[in-house]
mmCIF file of C-alpha atoms in Angstrom:
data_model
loop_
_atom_site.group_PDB
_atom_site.id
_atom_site.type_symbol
_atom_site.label_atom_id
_atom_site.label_comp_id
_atom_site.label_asym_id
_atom_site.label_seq_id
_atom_site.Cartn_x
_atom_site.Cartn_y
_atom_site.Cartn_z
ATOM 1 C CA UNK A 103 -35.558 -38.979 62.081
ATOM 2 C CA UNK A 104 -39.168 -37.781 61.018
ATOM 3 C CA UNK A 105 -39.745 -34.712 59.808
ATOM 4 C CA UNK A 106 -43.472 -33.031 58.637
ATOM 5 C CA UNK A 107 -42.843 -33.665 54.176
ATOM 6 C CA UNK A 108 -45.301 -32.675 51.354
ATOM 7 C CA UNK A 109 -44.798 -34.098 48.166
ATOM 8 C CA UNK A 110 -47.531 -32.459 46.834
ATOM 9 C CA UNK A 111 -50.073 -29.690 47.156
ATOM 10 C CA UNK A 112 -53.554 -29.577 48.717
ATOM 11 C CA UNK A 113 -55.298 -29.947 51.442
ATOM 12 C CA UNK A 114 -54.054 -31.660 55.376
ATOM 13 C CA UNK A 115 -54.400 -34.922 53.412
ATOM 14 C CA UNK A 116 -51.092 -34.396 51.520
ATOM 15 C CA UNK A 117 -49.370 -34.022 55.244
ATOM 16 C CA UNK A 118 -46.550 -37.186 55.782
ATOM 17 C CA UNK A 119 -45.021 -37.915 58.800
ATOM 18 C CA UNK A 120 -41.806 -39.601 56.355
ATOM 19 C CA UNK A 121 -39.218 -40.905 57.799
ATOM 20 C CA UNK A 122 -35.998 -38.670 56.458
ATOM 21 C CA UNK A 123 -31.874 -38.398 56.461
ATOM 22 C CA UNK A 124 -30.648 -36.917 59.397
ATOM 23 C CA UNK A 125 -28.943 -33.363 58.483
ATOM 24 C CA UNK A 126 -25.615 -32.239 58.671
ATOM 25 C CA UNK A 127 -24.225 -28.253 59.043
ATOM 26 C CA UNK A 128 -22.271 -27.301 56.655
ATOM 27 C CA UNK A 129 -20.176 -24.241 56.750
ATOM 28 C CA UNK A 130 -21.698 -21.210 59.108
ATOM 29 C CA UNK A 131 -24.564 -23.563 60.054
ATOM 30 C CA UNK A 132 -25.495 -25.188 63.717
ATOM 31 C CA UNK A 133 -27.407 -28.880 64.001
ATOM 32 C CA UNK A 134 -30.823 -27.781 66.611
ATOM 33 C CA UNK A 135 -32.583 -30.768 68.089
ATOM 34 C CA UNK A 136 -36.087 -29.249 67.853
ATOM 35 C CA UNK A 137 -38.056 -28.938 71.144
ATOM 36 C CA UNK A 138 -40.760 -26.699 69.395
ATOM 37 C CA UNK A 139 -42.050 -25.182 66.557
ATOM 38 C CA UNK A 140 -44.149 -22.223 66.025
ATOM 39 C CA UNK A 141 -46.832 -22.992 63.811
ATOM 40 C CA UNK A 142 -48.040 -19.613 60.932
ATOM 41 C CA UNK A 143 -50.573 -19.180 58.429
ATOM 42 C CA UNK A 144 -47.233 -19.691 55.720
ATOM 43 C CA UNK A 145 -47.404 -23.006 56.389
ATOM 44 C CA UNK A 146 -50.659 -23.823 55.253
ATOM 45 C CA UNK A 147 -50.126 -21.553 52.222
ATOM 46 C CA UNK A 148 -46.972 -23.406 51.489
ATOM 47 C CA UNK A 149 -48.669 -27.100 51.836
ATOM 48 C CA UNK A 150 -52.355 -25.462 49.373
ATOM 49 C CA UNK A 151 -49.548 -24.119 46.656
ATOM 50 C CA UNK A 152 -47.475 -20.908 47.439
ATOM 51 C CA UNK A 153 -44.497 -23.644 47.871
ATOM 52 C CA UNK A 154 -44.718 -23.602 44.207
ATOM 53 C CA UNK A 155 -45.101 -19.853 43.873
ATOM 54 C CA UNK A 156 -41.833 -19.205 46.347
ATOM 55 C CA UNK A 157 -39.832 -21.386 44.571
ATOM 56 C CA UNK A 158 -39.682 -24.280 46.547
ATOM 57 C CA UNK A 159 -39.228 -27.974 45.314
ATOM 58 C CA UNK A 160 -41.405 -30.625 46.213
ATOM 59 C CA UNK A 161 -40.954 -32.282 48.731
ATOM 60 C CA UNK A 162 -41.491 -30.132 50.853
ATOM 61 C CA UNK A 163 -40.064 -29.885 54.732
ATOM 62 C CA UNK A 164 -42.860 -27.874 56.811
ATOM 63 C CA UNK A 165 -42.328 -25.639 59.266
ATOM 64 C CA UNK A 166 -40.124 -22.303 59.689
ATOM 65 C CA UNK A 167 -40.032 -21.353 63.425
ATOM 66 C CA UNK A 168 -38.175 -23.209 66.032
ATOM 67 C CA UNK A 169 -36.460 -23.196 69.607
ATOM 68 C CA UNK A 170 -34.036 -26.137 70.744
ATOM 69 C CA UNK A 171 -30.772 -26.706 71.456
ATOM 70 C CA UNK A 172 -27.746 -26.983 69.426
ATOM 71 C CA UNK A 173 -26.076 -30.309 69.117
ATOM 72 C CA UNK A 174 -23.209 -30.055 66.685
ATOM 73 C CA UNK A 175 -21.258 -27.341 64.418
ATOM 74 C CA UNK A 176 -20.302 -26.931 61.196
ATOM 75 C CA UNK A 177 -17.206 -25.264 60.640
ATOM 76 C CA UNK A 178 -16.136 -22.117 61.045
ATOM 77 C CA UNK A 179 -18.942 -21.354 63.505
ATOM 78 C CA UNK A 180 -17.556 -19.511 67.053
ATOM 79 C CA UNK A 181 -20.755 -17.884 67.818
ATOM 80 C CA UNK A 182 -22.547 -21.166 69.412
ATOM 81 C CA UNK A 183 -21.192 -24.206 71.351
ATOM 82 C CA UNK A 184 -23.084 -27.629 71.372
ATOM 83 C CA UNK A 185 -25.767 -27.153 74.175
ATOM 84 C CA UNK A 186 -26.819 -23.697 73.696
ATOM 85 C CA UNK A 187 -30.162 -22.986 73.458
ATOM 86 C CA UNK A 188 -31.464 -21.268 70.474
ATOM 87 C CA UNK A 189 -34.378 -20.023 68.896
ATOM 88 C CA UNK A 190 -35.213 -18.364 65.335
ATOM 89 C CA UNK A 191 -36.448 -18.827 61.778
ATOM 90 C CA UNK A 192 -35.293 -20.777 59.103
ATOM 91 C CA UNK A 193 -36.131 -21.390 55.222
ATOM 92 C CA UNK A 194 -37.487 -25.310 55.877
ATOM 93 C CA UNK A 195 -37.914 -28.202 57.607
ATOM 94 C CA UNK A 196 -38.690 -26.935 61.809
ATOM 95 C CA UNK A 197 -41.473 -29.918 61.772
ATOM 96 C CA UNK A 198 -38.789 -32.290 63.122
ATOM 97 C CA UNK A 199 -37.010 -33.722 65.006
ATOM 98 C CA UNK A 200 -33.907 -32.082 63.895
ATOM 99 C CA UNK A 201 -33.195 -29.029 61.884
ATOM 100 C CA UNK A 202 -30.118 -26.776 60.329
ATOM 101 C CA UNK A 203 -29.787 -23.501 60.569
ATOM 102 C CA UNK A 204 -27.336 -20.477 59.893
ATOM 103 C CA UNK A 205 -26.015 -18.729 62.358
ATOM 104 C CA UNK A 206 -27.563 -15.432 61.537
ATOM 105 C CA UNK A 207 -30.594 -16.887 61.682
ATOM 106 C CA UNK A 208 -30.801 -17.680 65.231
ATOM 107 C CA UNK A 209 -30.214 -16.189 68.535
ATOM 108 C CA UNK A 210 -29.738 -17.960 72.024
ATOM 109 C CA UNK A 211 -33.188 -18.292 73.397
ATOM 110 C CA UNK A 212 -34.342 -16.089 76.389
ATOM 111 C CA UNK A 213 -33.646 -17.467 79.630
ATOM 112 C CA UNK A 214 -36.644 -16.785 81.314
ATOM 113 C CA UNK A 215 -39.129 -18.660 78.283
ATOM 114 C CA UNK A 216 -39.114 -22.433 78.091
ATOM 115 C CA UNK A 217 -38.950 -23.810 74.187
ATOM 116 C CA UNK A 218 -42.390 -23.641 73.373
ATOM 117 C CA UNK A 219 -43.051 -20.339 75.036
ATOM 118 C CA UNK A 220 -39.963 -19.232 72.842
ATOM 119 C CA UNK A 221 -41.127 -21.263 69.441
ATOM 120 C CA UNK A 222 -44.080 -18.497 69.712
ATOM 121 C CA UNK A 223 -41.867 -16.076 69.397
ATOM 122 C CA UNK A 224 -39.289 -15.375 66.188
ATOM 123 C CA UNK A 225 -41.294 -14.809 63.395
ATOM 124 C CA UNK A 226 -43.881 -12.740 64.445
ATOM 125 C CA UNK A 227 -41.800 -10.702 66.764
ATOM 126 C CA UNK A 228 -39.676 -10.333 63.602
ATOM 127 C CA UNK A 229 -42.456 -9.699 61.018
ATOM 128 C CA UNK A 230 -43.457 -6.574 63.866
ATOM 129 C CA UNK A 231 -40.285 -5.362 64.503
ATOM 130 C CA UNK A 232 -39.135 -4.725 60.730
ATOM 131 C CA UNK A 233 -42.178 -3.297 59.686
ATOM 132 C CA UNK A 234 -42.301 -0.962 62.118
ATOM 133 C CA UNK A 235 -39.451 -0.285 62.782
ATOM 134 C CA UNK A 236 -36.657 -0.774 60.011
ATOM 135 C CA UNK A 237 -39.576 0.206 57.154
ATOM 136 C CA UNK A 238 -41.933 2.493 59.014
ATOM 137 C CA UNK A 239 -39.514 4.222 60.933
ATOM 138 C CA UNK A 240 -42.007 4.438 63.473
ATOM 139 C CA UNK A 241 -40.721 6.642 66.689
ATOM 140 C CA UNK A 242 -41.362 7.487 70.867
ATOM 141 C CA UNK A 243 -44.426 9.955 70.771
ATOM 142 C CA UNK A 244 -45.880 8.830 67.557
ATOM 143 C CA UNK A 245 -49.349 6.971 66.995
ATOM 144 C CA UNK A 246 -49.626 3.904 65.852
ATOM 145 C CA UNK A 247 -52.401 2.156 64.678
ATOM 146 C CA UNK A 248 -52.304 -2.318 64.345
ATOM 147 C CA UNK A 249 -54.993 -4.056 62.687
ATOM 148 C CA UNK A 250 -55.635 -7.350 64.143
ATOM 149 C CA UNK A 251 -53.670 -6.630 67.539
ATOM 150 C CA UNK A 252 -54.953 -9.664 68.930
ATOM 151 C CA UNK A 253 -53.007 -12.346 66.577
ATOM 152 C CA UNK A 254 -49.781 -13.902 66.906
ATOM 153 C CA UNK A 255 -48.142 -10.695 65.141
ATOM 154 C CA UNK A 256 -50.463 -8.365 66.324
ATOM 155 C CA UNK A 257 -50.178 -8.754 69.820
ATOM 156 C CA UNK A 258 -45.970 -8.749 69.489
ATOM 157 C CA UNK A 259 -46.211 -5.629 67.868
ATOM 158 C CA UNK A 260 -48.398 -3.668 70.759
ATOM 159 C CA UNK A 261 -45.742 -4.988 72.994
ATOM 160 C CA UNK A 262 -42.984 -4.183 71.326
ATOM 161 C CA UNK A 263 -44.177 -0.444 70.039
ATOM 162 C CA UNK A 264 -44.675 0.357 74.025
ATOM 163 C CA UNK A 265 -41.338 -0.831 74.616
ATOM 164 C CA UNK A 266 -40.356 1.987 72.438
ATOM 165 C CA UNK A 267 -42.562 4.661 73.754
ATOM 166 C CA UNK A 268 -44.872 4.993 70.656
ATOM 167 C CA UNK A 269 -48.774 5.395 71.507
ATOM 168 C CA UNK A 270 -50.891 2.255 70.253
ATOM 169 C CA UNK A 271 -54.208 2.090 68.967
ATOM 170 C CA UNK A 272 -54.764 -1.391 68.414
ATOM 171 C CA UNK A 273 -57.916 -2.784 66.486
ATOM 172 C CA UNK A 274 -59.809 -5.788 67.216
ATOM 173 C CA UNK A 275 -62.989 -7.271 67.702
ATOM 174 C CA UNK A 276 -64.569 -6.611 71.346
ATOM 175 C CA UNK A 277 -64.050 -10.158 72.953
ATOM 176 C CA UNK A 278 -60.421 -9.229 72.787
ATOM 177 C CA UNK A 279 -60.449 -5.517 74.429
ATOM 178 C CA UNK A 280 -59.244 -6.713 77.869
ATOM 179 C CA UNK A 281 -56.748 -9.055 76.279
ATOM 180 C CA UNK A 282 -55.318 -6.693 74.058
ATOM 181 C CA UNK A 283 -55.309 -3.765 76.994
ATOM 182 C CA UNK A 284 -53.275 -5.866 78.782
ATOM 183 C CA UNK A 285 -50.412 -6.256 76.408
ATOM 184 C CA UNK A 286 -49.983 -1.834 76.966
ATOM 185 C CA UNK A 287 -52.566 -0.608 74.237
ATOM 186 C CA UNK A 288 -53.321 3.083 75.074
ATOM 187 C CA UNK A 289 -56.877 2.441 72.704
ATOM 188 C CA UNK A 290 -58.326 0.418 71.189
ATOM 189 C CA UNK A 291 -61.176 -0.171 68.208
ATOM 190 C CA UNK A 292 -63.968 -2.968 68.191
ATOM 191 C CA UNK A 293 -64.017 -2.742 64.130
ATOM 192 C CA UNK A 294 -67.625 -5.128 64.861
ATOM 193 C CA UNK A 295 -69.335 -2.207 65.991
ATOM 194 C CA UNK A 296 -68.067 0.559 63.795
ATOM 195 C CA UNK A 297 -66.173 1.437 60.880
ATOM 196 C CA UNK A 298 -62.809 2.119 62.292
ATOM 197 C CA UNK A 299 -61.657 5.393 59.963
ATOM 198 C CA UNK A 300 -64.862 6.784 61.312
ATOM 199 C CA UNK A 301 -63.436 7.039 64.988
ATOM 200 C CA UNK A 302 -59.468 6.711 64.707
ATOM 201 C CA UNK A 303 -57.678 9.563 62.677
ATOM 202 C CA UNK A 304 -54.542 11.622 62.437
ATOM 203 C CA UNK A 305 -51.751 7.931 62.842
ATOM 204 C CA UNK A 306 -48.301 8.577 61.979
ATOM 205 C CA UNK A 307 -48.174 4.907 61.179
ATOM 206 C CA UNK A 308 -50.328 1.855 60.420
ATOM 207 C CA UNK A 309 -49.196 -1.573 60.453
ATOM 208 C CA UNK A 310 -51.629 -3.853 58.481
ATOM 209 C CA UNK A 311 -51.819 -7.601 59.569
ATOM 210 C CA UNK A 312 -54.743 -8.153 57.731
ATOM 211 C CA UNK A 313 -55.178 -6.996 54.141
ATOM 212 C CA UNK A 314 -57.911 -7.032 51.657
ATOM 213 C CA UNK A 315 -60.459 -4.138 52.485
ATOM 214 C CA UNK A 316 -59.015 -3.341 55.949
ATOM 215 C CA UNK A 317 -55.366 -2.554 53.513
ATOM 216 C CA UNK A 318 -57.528 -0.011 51.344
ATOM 217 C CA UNK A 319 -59.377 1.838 53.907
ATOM 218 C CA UNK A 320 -56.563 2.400 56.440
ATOM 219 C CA UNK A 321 -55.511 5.240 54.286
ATOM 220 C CA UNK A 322 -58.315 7.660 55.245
ATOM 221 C CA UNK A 323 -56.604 7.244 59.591
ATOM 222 C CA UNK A 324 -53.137 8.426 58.100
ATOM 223 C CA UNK A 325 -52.056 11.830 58.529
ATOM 224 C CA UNK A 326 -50.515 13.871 55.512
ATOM 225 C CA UNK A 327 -46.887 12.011 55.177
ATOM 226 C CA UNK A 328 -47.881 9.051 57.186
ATOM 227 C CA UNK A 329 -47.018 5.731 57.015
ATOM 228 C CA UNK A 330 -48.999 2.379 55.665
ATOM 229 C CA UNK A 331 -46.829 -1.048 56.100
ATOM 230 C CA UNK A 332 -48.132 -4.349 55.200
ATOM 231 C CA UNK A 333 -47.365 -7.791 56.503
ATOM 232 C CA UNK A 334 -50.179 -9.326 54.214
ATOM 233 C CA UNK A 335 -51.373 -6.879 51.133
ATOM 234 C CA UNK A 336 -49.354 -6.339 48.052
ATOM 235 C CA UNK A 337 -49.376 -2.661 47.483
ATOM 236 C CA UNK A 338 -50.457 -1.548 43.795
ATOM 237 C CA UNK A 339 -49.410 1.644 42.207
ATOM 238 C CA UNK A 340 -52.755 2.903 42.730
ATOM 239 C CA UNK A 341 -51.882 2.552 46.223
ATOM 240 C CA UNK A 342 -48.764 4.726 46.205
ATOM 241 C CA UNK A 343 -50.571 7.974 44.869
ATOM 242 C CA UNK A 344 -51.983 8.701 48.076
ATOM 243 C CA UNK A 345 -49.479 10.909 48.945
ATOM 244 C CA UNK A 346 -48.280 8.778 52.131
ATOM 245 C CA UNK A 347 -45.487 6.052 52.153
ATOM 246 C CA UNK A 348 -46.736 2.102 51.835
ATOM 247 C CA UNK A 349 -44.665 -0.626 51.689
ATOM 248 C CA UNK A 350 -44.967 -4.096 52.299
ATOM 249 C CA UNK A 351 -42.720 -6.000 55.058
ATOM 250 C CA UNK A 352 -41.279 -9.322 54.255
ATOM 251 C CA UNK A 353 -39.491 -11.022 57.305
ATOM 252 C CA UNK A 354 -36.328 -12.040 56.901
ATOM 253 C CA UNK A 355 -34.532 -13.394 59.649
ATOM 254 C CA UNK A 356 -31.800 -11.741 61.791
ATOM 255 C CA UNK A 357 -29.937 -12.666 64.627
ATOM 256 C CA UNK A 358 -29.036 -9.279 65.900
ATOM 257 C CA UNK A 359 -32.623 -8.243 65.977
ATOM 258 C CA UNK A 360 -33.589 -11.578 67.578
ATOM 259 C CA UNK A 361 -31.484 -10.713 70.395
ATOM 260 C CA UNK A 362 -32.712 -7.160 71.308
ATOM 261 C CA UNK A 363 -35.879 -9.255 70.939
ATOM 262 C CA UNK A 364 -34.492 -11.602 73.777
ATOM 263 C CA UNK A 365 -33.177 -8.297 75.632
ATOM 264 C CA UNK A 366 -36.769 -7.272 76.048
ATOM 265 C CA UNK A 367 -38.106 -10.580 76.975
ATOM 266 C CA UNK A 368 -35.666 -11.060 79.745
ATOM 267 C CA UNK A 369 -36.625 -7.566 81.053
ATOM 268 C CA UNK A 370 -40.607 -8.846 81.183
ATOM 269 C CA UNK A 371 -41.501 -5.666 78.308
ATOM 270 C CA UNK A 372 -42.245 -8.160 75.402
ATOM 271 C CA UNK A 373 -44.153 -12.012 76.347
ATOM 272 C CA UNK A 374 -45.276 -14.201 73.785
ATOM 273 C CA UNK A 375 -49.304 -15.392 74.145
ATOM 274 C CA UNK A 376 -50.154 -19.260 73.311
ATOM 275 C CA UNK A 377 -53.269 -20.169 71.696
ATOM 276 C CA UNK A 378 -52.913 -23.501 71.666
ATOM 277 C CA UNK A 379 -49.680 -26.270 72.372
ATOM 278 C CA UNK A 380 -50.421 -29.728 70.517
ATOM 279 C CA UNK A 381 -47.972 -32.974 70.026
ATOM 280 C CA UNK A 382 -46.037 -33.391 66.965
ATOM 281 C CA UNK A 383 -48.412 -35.369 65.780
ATOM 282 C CA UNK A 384 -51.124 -32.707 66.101
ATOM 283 C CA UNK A 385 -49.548 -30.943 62.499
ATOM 284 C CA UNK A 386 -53.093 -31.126 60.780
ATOM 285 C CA UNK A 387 -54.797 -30.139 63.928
ATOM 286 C CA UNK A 388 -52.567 -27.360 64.407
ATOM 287 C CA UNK A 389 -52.697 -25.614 60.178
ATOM 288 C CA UNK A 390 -56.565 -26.275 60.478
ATOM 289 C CA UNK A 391 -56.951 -24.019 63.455
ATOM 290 C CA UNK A 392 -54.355 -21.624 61.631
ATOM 291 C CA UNK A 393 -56.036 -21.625 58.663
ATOM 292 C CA UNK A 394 -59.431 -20.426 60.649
ATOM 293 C CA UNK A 395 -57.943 -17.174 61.758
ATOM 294 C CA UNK A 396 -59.459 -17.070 65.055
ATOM 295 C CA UNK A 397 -56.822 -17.988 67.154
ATOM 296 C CA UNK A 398 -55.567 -15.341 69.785
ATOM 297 C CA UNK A 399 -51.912 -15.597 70.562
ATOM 298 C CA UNK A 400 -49.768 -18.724 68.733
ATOM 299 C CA UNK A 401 -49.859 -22.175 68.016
ATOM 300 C CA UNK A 402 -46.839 -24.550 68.829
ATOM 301 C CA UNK A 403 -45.654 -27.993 68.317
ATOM 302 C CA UNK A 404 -44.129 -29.209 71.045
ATOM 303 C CA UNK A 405 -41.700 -31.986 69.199
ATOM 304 C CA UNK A 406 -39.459 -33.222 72.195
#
C-alpha cells in the first residue's frame, strides 16, 4: 500500500510516497481503510525535526487525523464491527491508504459528515475541547476569550464553547469578522486595528492558539483567578506568578470525548470549516499551505 514516509528531516523535499507493508491490528486495535486525512501544522513540524524531539524513529509515517471505515479486528475488540465508519487521531501513519488504530482512539464518525468533512474534525475539536474544558474548567455564563478563532482549532472551539452556554469573544483579523460571527461569537476583536488588552477585559478564561507575544499579553484581559490555557506556548515559571492559573493543553485522544463531539455534530451545534480538499498526492501542497498560517478552516487529504 503507499503511505506518506520521511526518512529524514527537512524541508517538502524529504516527502516519499514509499511503497510500505500492509498493517495488521493487534490486540484492542481496528484495521481503517483511510478515506481522509486531516492535515495540522504537527505535521510539518514533525517532517522540519520535532519527529526527533517527540521521540519518533525515522522513518517516519505522516499524518495523525483520519476518517474511514474499519475493515478488520484485532482481538478482543467488541466495540467496532468491520464496516463501521470511524473517525479520530492516532500516533502515525493517517497519510495512507491504510492505518491502525486503538479503539480508544476513535469514535464512529457522525452520520450526517461525509469522510473528509469528518477528517477536519478530531484533533482540533479535541485540542478545544480539553483545554477548555477538562483544563480550564471553563463554564455556562462565563467569558471566554480565543485567539485566532478563525483557524482549524479556533473556529471548533467558538462552536463548541456556545454549545455550552459560555459567552465568546473571539479574536481575529477583520477579513474574518463575518466568518467567525457566524460560527455563534457574541464579539469579536480585529487585533490589526488595535491592541486587543486595550478593548477586551475582565475573561474568566483565555484559550491561546497562537503563542509567542499574543501568550504574554493575554494576561492583562484575565480577571483576578482567571484562566490562561495554551495549545501552542510553553508556560515558564515567570508565567505562573501572575496570580491566575496557565497551563498548557496537549491533545490526547479519546473516544468518549470524540463521541459527545459526534453528539453535537449530529444535532447541527458544532460543523467543521474546509479550507482546502487536495488528492493524496497533494501532501506537499497541502503542509506548504499549513505551514503559511493563513488558512481559515482545515485542510484534508482526500485518499480514497
Amino acid at each position: 500500500m503507499k503511505a506518506v514516509v520521511i526518512n529524514e528531516y527537512g524541508d517538502n523535499g524529504v516527502l516519499t510516497y514509499a511503497e510500505v507493508n500492509h498493517p495488521m491490528p493487534n490486540a484492542g486495535e481496528v484495521l481503517i481503510k483511510v478515506h481522509a486525512a486531516g492535515v495540522n501544522p504537527v505535521d510539518w513540524k514533525i517532517r522540519s525535526g520535532a519527529g526527533q524531539r517527540m521521540g519518533m524513529t525515522l522513518p517516519i509515517h505522516l499524518g495523525g487525523e483520519l476518517a474511514g471505515v474499519v475493515e478488520r479486528l484485532g482481538t478482543g475488540v467488541t466495540e467496532f464491527n468491520p464496516g463501521d465508519s470511524v473517525y479520530g487521531i492516532i500516533k502515525s501513519g493517517a497519510f495512507a491508504e491504510y492505518a491502525v488504530a486503538k479503539t480508544t482512539d476513535v469514535a464512529r464518525k457522525p452520520f450526517n459528515l461525509d469522510f473528509v468533512e469528518a477528517a477536519a474534525v478530531a484533533l482540533g475539536a479535541l485540542t478545544a475541547w480539553q483545554a477548555m474544558f477538562d483544563v480550564a474548567k471553563v463554564s455556562r455564563g462565563q467569558h471566554l476569550l480565543i485567539t485566532n478563532s478563525s483557524g482549524g482549532v479556533g473556529s471548533l472551539a467558538v462552536q463548541l464553547a456556545k454549545a455550552r452556554g459560555v459567552h465568546v469573544t473571539a479574536m481575529a483579523s477583520g477579513r474574518n469578522e463575518e466568518y467567525v460571527r457566524s460560527l455563534g461569537a457574541d464579539d469579536f476583536v480585529d487585533y490589526t486595528r488595535q491592541p486587543f488588552e486595550d478593548v477586551v477585559h475582565g475573561m474568566d478564561v483565555v484559550f491561546d492558539t497562537v503563542g509567542g507575544d499574543t501568550f504574554k499579553r493575554a494576561f492583562a484581559v484575565l480577571k483576578p483567578g482567571g484562566f490562561l490555557v495554551t495549545a501552542v506556548a510553553f508556560p515558564s515559571e515567570a508565567d505562573k506568578q501572575h496570580g491566575i492559573g496557565v497551563a498548557r493543553v496537549q491533545c490526547v485522544p479519546n473516544a468518549v470525548e470524540l463521541t459527545e463531539i459526534r453528539e453535537l455534530i449530529e444535532t447541527g451545534k458544532v460543523k467543521p470549516h474546509l479550507a482546502t480538499i487536495l488528492p493524496f498526492t497533494g501532501v506537499q501542497e497541502a503542509l506548504t499551505l499549513s505551514e503559511s498560517g493563513r488558512t481559515r478552516g482545515k485542510i484534508v487529504l482526500k485518499i480514497a
